[in-house]
mmCIF file of C-alpha atoms and ligand atoms in Angstrom:
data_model
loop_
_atom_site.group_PDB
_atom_site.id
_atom_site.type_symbol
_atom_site.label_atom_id
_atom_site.label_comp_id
_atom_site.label_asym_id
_atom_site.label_seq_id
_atom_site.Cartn_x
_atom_site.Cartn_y
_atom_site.Cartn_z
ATOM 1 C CA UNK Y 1 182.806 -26.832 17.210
ATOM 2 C CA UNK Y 2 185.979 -28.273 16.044
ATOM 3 C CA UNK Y 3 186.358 -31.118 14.067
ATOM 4 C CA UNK Y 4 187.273 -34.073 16.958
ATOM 5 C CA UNK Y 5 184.226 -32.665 18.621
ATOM 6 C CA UNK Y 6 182.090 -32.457 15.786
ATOM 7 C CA UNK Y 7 183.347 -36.499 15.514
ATOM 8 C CA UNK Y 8 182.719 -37.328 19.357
ATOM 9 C CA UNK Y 9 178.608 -35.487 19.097
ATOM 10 C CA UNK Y 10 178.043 -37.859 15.840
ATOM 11 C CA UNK Y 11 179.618 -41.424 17.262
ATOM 12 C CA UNK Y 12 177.445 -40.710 20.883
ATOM 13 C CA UNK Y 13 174.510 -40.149 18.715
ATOM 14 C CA UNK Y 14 174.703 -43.142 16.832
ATOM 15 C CA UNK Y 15 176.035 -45.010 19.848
ATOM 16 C CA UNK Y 16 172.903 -43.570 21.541
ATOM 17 C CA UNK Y 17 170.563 -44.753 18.294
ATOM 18 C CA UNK Y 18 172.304 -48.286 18.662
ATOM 19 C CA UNK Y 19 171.405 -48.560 22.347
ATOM 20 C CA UNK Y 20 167.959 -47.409 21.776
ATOM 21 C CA UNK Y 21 167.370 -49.949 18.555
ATOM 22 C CA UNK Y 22 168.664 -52.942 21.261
ATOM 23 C CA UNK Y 23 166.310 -51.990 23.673
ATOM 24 C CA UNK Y 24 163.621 -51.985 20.891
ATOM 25 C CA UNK Y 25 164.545 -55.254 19.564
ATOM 26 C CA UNK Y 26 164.453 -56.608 23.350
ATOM 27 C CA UNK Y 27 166.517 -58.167 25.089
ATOM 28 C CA UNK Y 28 166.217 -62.062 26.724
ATOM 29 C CA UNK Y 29 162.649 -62.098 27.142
ATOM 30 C CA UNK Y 30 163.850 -64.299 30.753
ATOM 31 C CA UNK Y 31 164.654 -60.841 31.728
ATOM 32 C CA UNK Y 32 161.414 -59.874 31.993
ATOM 33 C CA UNK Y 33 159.530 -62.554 33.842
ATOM 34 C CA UNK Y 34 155.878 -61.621 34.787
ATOM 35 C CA UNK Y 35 153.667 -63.784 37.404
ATOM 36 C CA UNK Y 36 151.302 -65.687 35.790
ATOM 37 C CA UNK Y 37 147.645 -65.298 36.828
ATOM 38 C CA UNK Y 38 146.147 -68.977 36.657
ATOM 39 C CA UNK Y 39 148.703 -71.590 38.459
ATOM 40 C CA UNK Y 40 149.158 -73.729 41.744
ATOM 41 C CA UNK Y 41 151.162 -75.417 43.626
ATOM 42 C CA UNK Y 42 151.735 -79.130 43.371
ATOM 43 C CA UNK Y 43 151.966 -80.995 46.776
ATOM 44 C CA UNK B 1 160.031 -79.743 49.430
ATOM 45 C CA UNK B 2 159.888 -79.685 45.581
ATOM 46 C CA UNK B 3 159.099 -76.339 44.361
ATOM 47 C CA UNK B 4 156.689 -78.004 41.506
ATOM 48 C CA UNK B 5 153.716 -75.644 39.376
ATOM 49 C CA UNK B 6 150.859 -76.550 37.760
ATOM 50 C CA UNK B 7 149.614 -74.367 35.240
ATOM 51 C CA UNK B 8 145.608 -73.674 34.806
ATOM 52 C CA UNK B 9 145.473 -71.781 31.775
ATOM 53 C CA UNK B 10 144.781 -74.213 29.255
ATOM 54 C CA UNK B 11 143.568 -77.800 28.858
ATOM 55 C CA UNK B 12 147.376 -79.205 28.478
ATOM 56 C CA UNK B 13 147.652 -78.472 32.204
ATOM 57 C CA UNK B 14 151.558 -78.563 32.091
ATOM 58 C CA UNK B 15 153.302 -79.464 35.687
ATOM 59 C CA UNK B 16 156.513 -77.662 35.617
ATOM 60 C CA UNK B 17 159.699 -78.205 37.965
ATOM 61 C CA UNK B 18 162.029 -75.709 38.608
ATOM 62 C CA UNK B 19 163.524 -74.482 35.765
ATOM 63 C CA UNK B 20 161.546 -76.074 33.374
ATOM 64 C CA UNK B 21 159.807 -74.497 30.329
ATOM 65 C CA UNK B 22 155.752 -75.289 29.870
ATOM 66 C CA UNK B 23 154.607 -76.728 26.329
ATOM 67 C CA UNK B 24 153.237 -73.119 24.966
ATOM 68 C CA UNK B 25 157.449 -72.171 25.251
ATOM 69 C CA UNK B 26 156.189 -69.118 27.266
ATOM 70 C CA UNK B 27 156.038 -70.243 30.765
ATOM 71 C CA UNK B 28 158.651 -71.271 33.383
ATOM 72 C CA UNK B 29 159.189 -72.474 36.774
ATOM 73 C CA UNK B 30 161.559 -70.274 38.558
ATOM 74 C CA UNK B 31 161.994 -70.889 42.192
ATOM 75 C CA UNK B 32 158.126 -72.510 42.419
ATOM 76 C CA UNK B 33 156.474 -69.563 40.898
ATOM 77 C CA UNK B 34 154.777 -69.899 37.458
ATOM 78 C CA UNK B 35 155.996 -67.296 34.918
ATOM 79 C CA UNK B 36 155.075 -65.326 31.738
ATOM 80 C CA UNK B 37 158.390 -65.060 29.593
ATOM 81 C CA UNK B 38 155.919 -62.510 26.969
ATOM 82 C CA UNK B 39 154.128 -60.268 28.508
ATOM 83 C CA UNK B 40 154.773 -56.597 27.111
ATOM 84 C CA UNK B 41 157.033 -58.722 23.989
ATOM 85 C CA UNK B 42 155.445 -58.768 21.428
ATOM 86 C CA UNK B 43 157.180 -60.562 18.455
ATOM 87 C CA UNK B 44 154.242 -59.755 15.851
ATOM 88 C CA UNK B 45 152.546 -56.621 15.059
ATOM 89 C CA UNK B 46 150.391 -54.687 12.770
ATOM 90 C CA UNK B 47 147.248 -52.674 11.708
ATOM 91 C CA UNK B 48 145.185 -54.665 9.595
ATOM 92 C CA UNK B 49 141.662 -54.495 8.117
ATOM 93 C CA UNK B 50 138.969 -56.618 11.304
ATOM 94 C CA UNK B 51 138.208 -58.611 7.716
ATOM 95 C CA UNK B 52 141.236 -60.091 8.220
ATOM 96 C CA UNK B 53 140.898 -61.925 11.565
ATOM 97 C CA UNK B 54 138.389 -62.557 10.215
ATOM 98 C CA UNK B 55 135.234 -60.679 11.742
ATOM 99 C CA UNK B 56 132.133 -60.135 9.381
ATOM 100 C CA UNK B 57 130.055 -58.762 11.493
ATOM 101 C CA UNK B 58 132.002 -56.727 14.170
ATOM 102 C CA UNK B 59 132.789 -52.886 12.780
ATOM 103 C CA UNK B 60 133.200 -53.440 8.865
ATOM 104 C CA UNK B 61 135.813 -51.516 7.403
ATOM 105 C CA UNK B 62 137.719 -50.837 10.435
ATOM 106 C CA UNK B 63 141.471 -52.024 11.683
ATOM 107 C CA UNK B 64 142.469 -53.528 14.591
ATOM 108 C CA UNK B 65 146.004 -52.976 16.015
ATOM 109 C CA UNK B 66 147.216 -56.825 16.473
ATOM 110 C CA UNK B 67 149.593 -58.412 18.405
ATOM 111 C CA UNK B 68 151.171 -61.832 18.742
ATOM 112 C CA UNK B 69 153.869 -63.313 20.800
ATOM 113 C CA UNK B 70 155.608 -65.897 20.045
ATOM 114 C CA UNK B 71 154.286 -69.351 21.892
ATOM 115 C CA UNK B 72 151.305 -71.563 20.703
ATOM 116 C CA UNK B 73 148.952 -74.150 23.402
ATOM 117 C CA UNK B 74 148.639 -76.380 20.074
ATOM 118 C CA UNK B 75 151.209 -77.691 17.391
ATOM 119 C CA UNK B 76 148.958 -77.939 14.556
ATOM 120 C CA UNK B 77 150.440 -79.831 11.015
ATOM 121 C CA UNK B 78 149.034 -77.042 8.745
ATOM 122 C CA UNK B 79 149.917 -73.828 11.091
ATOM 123 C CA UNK B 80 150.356 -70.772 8.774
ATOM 124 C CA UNK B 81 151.949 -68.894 11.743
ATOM 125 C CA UNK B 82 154.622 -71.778 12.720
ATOM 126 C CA UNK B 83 157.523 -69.665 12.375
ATOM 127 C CA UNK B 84 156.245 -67.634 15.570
ATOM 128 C CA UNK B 85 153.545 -70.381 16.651
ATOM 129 C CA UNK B 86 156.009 -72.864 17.130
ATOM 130 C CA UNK B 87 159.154 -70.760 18.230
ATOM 131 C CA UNK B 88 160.559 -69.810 22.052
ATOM 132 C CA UNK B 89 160.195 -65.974 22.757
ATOM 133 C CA UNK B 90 164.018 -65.821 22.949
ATOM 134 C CA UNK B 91 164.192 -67.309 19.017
ATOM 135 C CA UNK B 92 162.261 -64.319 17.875
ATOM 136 C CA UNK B 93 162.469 -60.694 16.835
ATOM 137 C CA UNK B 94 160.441 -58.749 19.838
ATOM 138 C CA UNK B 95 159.371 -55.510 20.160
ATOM 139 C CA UNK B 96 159.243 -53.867 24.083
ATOM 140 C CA UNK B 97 155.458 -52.880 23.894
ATOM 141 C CA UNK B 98 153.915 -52.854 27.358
ATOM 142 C CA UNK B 99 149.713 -52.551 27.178
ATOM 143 C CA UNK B 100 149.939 -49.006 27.507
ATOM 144 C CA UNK B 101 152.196 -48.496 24.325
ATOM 145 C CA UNK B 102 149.273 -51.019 22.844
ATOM 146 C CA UNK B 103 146.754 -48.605 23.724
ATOM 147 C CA UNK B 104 148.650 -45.446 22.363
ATOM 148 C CA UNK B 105 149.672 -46.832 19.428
ATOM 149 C CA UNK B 106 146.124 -48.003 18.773
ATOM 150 C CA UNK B 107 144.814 -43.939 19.277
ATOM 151 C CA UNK B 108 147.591 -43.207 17.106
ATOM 152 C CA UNK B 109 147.239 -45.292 14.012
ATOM 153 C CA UNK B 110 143.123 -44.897 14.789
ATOM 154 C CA UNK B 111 142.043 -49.027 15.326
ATOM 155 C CA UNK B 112 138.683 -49.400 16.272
ATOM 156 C CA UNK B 113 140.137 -52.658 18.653
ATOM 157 C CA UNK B 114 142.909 -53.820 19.270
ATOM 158 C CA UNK B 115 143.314 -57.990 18.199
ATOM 159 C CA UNK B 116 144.796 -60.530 19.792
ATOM 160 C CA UNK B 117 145.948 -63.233 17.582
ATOM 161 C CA UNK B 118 147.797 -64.852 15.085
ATOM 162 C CA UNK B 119 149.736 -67.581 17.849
ATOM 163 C CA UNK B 120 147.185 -67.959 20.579
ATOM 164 C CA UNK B 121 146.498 -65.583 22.689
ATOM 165 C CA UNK B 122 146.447 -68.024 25.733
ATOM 166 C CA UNK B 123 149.908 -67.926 25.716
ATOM 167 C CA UNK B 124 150.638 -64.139 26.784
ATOM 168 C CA UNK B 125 147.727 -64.134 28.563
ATOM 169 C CA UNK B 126 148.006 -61.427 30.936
ATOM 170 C CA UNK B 127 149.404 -59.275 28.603
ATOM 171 C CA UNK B 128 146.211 -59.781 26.686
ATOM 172 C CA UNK B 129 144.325 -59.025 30.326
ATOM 173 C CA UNK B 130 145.962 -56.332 31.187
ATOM 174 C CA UNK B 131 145.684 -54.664 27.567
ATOM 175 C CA UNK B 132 142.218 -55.128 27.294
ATOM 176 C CA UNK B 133 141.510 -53.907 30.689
ATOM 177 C CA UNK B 134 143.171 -50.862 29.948
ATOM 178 C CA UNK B 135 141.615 -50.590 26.612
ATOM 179 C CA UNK B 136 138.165 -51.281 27.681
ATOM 180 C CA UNK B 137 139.033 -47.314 29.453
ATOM 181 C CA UNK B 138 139.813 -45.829 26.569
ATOM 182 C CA UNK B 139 136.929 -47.123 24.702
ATOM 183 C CA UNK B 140 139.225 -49.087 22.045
ATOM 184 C CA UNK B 141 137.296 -53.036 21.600
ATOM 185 C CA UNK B 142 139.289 -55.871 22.418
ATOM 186 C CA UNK B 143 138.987 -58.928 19.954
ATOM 187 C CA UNK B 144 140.634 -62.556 20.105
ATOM 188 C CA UNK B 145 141.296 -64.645 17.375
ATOM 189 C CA UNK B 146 141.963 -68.029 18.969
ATOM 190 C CA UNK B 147 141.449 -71.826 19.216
ATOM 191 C CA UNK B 148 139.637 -71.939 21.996
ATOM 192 C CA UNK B 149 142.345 -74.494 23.750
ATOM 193 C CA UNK B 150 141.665 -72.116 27.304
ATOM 194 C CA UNK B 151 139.909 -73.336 30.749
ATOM 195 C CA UNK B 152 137.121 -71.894 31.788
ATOM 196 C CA UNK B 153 138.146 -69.678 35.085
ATOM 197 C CA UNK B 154 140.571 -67.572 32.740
ATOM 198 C CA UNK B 155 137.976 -67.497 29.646
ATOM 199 C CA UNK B 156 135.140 -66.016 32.166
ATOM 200 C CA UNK B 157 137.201 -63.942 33.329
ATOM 201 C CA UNK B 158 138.614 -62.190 30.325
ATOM 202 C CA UNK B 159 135.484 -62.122 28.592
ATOM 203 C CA UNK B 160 134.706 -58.867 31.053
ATOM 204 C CA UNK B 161 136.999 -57.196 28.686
ATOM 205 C CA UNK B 162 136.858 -58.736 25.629
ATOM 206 C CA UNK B 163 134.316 -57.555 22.829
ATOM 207 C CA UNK B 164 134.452 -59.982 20.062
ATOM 208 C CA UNK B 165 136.109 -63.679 19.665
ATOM 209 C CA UNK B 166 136.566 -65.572 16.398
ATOM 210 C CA UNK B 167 137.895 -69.458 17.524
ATOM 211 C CA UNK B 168 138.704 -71.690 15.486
ATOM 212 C CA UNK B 169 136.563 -74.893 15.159
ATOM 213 C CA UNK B 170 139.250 -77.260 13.563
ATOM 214 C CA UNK B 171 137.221 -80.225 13.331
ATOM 215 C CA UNK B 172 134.507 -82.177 14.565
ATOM 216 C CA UNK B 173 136.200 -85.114 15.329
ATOM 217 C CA UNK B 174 138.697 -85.909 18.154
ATOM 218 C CA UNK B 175 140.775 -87.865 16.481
ATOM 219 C CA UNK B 176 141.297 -84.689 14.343
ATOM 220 C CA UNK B 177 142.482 -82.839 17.856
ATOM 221 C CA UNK B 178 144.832 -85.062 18.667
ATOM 222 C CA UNK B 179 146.365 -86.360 15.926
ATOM 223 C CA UNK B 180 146.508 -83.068 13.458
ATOM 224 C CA UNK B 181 146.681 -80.761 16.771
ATOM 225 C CA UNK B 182 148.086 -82.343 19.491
ATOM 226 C CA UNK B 183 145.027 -81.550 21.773
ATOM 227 C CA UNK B 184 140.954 -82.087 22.030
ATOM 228 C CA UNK B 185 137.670 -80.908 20.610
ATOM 229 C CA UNK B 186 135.492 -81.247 23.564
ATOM 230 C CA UNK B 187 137.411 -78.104 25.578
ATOM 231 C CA UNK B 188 136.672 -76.215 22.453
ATOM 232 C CA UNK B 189 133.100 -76.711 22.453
ATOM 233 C CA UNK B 190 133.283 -75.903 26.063
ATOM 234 C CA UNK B 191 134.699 -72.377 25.133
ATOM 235 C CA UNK B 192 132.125 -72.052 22.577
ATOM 236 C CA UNK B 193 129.483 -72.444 24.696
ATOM 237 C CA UNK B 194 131.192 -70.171 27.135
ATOM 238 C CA UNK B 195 132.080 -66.780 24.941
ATOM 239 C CA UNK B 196 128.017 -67.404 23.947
ATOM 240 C CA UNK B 197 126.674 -67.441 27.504
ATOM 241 C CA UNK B 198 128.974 -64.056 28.497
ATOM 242 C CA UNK B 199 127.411 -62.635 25.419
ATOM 243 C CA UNK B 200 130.459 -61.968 23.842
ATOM 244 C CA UNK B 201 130.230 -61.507 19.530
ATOM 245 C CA UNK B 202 131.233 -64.970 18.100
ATOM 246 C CA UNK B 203 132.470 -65.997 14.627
ATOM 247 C CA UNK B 204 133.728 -69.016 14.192
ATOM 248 C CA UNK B 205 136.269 -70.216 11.446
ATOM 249 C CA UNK B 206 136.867 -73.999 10.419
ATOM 250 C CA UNK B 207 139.364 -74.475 8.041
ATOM 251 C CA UNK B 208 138.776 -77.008 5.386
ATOM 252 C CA UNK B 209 141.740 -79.434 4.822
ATOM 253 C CA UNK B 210 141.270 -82.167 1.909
ATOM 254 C CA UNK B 211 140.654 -86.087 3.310
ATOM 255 C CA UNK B 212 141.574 -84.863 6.806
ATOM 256 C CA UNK B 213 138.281 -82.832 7.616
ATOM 257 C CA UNK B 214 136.226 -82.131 4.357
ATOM 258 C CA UNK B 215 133.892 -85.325 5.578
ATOM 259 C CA UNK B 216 130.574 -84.335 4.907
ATOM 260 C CA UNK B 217 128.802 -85.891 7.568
ATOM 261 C CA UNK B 218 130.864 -84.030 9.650
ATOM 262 C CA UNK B 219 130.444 -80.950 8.312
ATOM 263 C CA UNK B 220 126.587 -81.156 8.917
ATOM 264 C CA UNK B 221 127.181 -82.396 12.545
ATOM 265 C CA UNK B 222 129.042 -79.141 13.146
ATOM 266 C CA UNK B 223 126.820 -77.101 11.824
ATOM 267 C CA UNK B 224 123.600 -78.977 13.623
ATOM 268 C CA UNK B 225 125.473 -78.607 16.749
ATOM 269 C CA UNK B 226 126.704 -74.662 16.621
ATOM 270 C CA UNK B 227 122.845 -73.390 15.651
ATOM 271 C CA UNK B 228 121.769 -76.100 18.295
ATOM 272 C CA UNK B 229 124.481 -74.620 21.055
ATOM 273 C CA UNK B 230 125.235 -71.087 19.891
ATOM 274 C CA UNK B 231 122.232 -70.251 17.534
ATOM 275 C CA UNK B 232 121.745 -69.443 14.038
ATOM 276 C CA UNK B 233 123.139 -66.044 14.246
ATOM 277 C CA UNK B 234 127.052 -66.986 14.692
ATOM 278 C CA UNK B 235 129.213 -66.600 11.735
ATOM 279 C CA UNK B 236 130.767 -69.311 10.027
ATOM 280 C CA UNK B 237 133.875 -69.251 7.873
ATOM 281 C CA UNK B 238 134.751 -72.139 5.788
ATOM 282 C CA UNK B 239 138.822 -71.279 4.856
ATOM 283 C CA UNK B 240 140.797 -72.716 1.974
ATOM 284 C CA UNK B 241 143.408 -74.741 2.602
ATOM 285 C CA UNK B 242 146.897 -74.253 1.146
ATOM 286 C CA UNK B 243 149.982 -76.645 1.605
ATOM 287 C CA UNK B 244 152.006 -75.465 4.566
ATOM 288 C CA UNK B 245 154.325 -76.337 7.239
ATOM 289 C CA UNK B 246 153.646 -80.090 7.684
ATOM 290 C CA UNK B 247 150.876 -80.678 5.439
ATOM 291 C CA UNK B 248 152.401 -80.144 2.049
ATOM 292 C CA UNK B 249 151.868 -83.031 0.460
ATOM 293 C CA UNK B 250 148.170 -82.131 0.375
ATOM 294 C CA UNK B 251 145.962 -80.238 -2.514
ATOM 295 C CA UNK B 252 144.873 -76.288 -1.522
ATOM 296 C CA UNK B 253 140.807 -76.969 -0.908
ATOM 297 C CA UNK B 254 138.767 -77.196 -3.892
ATOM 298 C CA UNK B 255 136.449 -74.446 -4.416
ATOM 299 C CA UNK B 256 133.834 -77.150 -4.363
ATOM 300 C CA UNK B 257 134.153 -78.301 -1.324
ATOM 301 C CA UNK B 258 134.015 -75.083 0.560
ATOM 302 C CA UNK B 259 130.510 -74.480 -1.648
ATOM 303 C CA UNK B 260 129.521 -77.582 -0.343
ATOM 304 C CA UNK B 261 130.444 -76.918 3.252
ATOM 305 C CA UNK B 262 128.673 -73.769 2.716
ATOM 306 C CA UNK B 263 125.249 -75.111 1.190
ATOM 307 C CA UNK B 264 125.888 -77.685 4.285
ATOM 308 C CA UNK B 265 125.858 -74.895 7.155
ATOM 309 C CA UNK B 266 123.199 -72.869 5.246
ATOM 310 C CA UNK B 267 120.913 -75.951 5.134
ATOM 311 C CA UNK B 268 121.108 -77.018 8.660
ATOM 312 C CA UNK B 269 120.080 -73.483 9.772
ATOM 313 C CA UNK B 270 123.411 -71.446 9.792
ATOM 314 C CA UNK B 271 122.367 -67.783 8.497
ATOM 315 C CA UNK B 272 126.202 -66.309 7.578
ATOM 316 C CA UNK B 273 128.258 -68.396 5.874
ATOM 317 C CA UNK B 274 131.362 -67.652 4.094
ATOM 318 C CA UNK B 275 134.123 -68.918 2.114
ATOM 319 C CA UNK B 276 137.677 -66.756 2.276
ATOM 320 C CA UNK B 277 140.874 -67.711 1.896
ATOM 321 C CA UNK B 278 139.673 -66.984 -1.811
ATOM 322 C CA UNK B 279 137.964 -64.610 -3.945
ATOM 323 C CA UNK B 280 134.383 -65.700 -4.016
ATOM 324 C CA UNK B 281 131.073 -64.388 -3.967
ATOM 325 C CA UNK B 282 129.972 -65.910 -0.685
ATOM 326 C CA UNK B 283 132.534 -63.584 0.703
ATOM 327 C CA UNK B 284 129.587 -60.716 0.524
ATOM 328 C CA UNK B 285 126.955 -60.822 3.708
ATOM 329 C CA UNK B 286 123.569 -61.411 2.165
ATOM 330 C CA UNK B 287 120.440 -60.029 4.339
ATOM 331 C CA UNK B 288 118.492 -63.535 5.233
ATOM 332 C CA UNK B 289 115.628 -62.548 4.262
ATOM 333 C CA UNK B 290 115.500 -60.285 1.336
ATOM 334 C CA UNK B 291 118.696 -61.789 0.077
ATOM 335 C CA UNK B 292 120.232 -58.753 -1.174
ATOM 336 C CA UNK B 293 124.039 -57.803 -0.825
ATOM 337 C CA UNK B 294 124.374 -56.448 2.727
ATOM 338 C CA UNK B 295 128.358 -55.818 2.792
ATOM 339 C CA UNK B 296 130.122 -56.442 -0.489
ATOM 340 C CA UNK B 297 133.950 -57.769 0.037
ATOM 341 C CA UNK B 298 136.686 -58.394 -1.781
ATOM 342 C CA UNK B 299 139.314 -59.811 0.245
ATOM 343 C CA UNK B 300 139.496 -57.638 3.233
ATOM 344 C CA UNK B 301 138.280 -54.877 1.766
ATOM 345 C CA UNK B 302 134.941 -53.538 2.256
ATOM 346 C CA UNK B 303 133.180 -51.869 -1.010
ATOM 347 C CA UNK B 304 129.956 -51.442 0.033
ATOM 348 C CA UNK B 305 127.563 -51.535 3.314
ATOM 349 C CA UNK B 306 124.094 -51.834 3.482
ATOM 350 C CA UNK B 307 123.500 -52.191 7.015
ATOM 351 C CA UNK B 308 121.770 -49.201 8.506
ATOM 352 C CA UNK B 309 121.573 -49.300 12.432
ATOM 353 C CA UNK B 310 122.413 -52.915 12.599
ATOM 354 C CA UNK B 311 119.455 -53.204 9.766
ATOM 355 C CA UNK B 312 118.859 -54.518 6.532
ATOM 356 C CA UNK B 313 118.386 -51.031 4.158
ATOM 357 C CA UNK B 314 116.029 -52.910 2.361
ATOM 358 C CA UNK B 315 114.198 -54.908 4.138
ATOM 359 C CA UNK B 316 114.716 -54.046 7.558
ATOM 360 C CA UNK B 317 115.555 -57.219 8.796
ATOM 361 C CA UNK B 318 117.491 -56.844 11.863
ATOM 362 C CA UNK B 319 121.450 -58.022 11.339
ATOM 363 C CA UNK B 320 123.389 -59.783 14.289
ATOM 364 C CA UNK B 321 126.400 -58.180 14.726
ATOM 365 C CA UNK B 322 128.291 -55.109 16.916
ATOM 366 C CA UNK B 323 128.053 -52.644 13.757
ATOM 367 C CA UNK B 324 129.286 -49.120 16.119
HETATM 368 S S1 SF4 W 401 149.057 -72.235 28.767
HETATM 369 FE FE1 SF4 W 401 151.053 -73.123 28.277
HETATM 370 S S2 SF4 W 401 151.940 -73.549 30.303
HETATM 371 FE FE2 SF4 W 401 149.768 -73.258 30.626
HETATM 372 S S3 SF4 W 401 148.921 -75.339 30.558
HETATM 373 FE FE3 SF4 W 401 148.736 -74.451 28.500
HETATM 374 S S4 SF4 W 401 150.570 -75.167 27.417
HETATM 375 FE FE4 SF4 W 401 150.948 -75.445 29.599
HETATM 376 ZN ZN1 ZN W 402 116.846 -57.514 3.567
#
């Protein structure tokens, strides 16, 4: 492997680790609205 | 017409427009639908020892893997959780931990349960459900530690999946509720009365604040009224206070006081009480009758255990608790 390719493998990997820490950490948690069980309507 | 929600999970009953956020922080209105902005985000969790929830009498010497969102149904002056108690979802740290991840996990780092607590549980709800549903299949307990601030469709109906419950009893006093807590005793008592009738394992902590709820008349009322409602055989935990969040400018608990409380419980009929929160003999279980150490503590950890199939070794007075 030469050396620029040897440098683009290592910066996807950490780019890869990075992405995979922010999904981790979580994002908005208004992203990830879940129905509640126990609610009504108000007329 | 106005897409407005009412909430029925807990006592506060918020009525939400669109848009708006509940009181817990965790709910909204979007487009007239009531939504959980927590489940599967967690913001709190760990393995820790089931002394530390505390349960006494629910599977000594075992850990429980326990979660926490952010959120809280109360806004209690002494809080020792208000960083995440008191905080929107969005203002914390979370981890992307959907129930099945809980249950894995849980195998993994071999928990006996799984606990659901420090905030309230209330607040992430069906997370909680839905965890302890899938739990329940894998044969992992399900425990809450919580204040009881819940109405009672939602209680009955998690209680099919939950194994053990410590709440905390506050105060006796409503004025207690709603000026220390923002909220009321009575639904409490409710919920006491409820975990007891779906025979779920009960311990019960009250922590013991100086002038605000160390009355000792009151102390004795409580006590009369959980071996009148729930029966001599519920735990009780008196807790030392410490200055915190709001309530700094009061003294930690004397260790007097939290004897006194516990000579108080014992008298009126109570058969476990403790005192944590500090290093203290009455942190041991003593068999009722023979009086011998049953399960020595220190802190969380458990040195010794005496109870042999849910019996005293020595006496063979039978001990009320979930013990395998
Ligand atoms: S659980 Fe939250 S949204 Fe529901 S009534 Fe209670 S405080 Fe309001
Ligand atoms: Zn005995």
């Amino acid at each position: 492997m030469s050396r620029r390719d040897f440098l683009k493998t290592v910066g996807a990997g950490i780019l890869a680790l990075l992405l995979s820490a922010a999904v981790d950490a979580g994002g908005k948690p208004e992203q990830h609205l879940t129905e509640a069980m126990f609610w009504r309507r108000v007329e | 017409m106005e897409k407005i929600v009412q909430c029925e999970l807990c006592p506060n009953g918020c009525i939400l427009g669109p848009g708006q956020r509940s009181r817990c922080r965790t709910r909204t209105n979007s487009d007239g639908k009531l939504y959980s902005l927590v489940y599967g985000r967690p913001c709190a969790v760990h393995v820790d020892p089931i002394e530390k929830k505390p349960f006494f009498h629910f599977l000594p010497g075992t850990t429980a893997f326990s979660i926490a969102t952010a959120g809280c149904v109360l806004a209690c002056k002494f809080c020792q959780n208000w960083q995440i108690s008191q905080s929107k979802p969005e203002d914390t740290d979370t981890y992307d931990l959907p129930p099945a991840k809980v249950i894995s996990n849980a195998l993994a780092y071999r928990c006996a349960s799984i606990a659901y607590t420090y905030t309230e549980p209330t607040v992430f709800y069906e997370y909680m459900y839905d965890t302890a549903l899938a739990a329940r299949k894998e044969r992992v307990k399900n425990t809450m530690h919580s204040c009881g601030y819940i109405n009672e469709r939602p209680l009955r109906t998690l209680s099919k999946y939950l194994d053990a419950a410590n709440i905390d009893l506050k105060a006796f006093t409503e004025d207690f509720y709603s000026n220390v807590c923002g909220g009321r005793l009575k639904p409490v008592l409710d919920s006491l009365v409820i975990l007891k009738e779906e025979g779920i394992w009960l311990e019960i902590t009250n922590l013991v604040i100086p002038t605000l709820n160390d009355d000792a008349k009151k102390i004795r009322e409580m006590c009369r009224w959980i071996v009148d409602k729930l029966g001599r055989d519920v735990p009780l935990h008196f807790s030392r206070f410490f200055p915190h969040y709001r309530l700094t400018n009061l003294p930690p608990t004397p260790i007097e006081t939290l004897e006194s409380a516990r000579k108080t419980a014992l008298d009126a009929g109570v058969r476990f009480a403790y005192i944590g929160n500090i290093r203290h003999e009455a942190e041991n279980t003593y068999c009722p009758n023979c009086k011998k150490v049953l399960i020595e503590r220190t802190g969380y950890v458990v040195k010794g255990n005496h109870v042999v199939n849910g019996k005293c070794r020595y006496c063979n007075t039978a001990i009320p608790g979930v013990w395998n």
